[in-house]
Each structure stands twice: as C-alpha cells, then as structure tokens.
Short mmCIF file of C-alpha atoms in Angstrom, two decimals:
data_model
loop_
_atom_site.label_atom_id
_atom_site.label_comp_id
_atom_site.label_asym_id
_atom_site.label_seq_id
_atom_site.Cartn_x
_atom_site.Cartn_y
_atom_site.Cartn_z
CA UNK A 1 0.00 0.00 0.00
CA UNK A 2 1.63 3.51 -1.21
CA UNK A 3 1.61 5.82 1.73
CA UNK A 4 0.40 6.02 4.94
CA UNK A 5 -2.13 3.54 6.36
CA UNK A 6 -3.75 4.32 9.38
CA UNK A 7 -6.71 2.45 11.55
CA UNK A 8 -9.25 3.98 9.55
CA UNK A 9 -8.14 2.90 6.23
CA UNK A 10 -7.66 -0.95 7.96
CA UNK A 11 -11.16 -0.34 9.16
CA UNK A 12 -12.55 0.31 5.81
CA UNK A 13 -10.84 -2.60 4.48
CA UNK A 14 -13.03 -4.27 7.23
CA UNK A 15 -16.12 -3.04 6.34
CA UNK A 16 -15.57 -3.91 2.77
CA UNK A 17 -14.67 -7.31 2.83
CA UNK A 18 -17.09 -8.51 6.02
CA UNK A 19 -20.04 -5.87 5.42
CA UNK A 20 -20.52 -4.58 2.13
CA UNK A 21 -18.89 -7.28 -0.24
CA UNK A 22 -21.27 -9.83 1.37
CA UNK A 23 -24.83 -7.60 0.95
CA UNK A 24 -23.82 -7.41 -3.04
CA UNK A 25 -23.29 -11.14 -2.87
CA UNK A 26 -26.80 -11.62 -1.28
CA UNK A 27 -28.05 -9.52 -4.05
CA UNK A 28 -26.72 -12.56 -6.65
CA UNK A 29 -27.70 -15.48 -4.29
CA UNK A 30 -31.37 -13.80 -3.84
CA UNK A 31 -30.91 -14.00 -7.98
CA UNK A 32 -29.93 -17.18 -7.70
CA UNK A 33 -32.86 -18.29 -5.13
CA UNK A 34 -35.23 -16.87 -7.31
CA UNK A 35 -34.64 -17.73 -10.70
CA UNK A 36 -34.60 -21.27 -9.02
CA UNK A 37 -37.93 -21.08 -7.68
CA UNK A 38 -39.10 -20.29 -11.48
CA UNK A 39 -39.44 -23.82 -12.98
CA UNK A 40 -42.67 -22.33 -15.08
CA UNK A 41 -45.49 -23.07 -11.79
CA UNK A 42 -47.55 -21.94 -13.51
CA UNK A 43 -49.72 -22.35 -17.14
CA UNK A 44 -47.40 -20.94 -19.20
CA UNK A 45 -43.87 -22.31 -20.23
CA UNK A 46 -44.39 -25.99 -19.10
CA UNK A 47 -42.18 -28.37 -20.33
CA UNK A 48 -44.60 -30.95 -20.89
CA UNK A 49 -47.67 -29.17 -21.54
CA UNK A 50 -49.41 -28.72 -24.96
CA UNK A 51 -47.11 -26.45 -27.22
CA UNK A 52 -49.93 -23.90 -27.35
CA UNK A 53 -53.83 -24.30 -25.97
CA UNK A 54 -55.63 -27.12 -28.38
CA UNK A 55 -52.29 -28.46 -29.33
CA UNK A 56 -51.69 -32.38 -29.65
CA UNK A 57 -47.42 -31.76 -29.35
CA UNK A 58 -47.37 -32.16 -25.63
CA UNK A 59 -43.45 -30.51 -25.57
CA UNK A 60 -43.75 -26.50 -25.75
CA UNK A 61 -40.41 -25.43 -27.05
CA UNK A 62 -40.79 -22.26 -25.40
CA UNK A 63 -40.84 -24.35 -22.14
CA UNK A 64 -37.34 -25.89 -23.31
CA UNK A 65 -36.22 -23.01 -23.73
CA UNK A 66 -36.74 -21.39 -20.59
CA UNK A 67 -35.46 -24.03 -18.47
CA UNK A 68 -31.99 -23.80 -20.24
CA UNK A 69 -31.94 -20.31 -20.25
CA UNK A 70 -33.19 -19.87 -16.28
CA UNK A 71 -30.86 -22.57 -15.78
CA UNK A 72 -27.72 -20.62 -17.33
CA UNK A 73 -29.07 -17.65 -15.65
CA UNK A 74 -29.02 -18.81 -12.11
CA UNK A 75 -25.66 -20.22 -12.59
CA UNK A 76 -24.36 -17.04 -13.91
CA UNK A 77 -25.77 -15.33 -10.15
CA UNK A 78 -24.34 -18.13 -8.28
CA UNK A 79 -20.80 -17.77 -9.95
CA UNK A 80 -20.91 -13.79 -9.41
CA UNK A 81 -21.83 -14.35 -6.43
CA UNK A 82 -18.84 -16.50 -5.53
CA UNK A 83 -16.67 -14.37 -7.59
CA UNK A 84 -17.50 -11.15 -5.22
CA UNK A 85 -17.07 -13.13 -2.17
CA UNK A 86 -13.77 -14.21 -3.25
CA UNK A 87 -13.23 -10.47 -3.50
CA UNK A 88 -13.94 -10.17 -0.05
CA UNK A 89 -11.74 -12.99 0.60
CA UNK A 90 -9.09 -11.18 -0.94
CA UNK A 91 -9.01 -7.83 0.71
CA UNK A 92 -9.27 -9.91 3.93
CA UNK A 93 -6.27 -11.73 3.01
CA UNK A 94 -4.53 -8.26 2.40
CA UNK A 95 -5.50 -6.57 5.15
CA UNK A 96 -4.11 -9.09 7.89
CA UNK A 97 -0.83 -9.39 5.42
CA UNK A 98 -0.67 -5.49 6.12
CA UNK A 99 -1.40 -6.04 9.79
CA UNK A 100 1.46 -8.68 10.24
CA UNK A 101 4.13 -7.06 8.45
CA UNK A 102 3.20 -3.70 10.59
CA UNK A 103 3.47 -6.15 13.70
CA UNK A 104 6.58 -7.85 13.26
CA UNK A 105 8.04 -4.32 12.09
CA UNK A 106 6.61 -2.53 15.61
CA UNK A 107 8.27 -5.16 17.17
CA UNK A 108 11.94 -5.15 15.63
CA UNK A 109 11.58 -1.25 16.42
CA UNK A 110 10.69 -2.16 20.27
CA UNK A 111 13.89 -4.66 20.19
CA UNK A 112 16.49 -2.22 18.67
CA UNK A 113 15.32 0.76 20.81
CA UNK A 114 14.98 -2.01 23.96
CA UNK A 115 19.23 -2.94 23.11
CA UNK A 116 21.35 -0.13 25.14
CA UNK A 117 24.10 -1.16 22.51
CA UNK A 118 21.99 0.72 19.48
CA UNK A 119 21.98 3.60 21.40
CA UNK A 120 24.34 6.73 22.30
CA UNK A 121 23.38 8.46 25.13
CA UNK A 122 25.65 10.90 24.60
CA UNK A 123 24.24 12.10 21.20
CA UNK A 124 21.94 14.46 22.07
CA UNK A 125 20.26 15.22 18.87
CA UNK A 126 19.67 11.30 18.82
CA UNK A 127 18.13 10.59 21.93
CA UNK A 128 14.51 12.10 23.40
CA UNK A 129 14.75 15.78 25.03
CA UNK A 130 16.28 15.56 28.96
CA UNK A 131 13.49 16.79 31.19
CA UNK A 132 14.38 20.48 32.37
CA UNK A 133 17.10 21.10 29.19
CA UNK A 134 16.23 23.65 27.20
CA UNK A 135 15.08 21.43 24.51
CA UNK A 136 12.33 19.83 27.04
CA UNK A 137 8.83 21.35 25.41
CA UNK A 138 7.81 21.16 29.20
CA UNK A 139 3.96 21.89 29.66
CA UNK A 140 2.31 24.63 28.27
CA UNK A 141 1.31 28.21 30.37
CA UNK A 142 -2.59 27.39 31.36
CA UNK A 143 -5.50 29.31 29.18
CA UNK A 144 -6.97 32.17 30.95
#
C-alpha cells in the first residue's frame, strides 16, 4: 500500500470485505434463489404441456427453452456471487498481510530501541529531550 495507512483505512478494508462485499453477494444469491424457484409453476412455459392451448405436441419449445436459459441464468448469479465473495476474501487476506508485516516491524523497532548497545546516550540530537534542558517542550502556560 503507497503511503500512509492508518486504523481507519484498515477499518474500511473491514467493512468492505465482512459488510458490504457480502450484501452485493446476497443480491446474486437472492438471484440465484429466485430464478430457481421459477421452474414455469404456472400455465405458461411448461415443459410438458401442450405447445400452445388445443395443441396435440405435448413438448412446448418455449418451455425448453426457458429451463436452459433460467438454468444458465441462475448459474451465472451463483458464480458472481462466488466471484464477489472471493473479492472479499481477498481484501481480507490483504489486510491481515498489512497487519502482520506492521506487527513484526513494531516489534523489531521495540527490540532495537529495547538494546542499550543501538543507542548513544551521549548524542543528544539522537536521543529524546532531557526533562528540564532547554530542549524539554515542558507543559504549556494554562488558558486564561
């Protein structure tokens, strides 16, 4: 990730990936649920109904029809569905790759500052201001 990354930006990365990549998912699956449900309940498209009212062929094309394409349809919303979860998968997997690498970097920081050999006291412009020098910020003069 270019630049800095703060809490917020992980949090967002949160929310994408466990809140909002799901909900467009659902949208797909609901797709998917539905288009399922419509195997032609009712008088018109039946697969083995009369081709048309009065008609002796007792296999309505149409019906054919619309069970291949409702089935190609609902496995179209199923894969997108999948495919966005993956997404979400994804920016999960990147966020706690961030988070681990920012980890073990915090703590090889800790251990180098924690090793009295990495640092020289003596260098002043290298060490933290000495409480009371004139470098100290001390506390600010109270508001009126």
């Amino acid at each position: 990730m270019a630049g800095e990354v703060t809490g917020g930006d992980l949090f967002h990365l949160w929310r994408v990936s466990e809140v909002l990549l799901p909900r467009v998912a659902d949208v797909f699956y609901d797709a998917n649920r539905l288009l399922g449900g419509s195997t032609g309940g009712g008088t018109s498209f039946r697969a083995n109904a009369p081709a048309y009212p009065g008609s002796s062929v007792m296999t309505s094309a149409i019906g054919t029809a619309w069970e291949d394409l409702r089935a190609e349809m609902q496995a179209m919303m199923e894969q997108v569905g999948t495919t966005v979860l993956d997404a979400g998968q994804g920016v999960r997997n990147a966020t706690e790759a961030y988070l681990e690498a920012d980890i073990a970097n915090a703590n090889l920081l800790r251990d180098y500052l924690a090793d009295q050999n990495n640092l020289d006291v003596t260098d002043t412009p290298s060490n933290p201001p000495a409480p009371g020098s004139d470098e100290d910020p001390g506390r600010p003069y109270p508001a009126a």
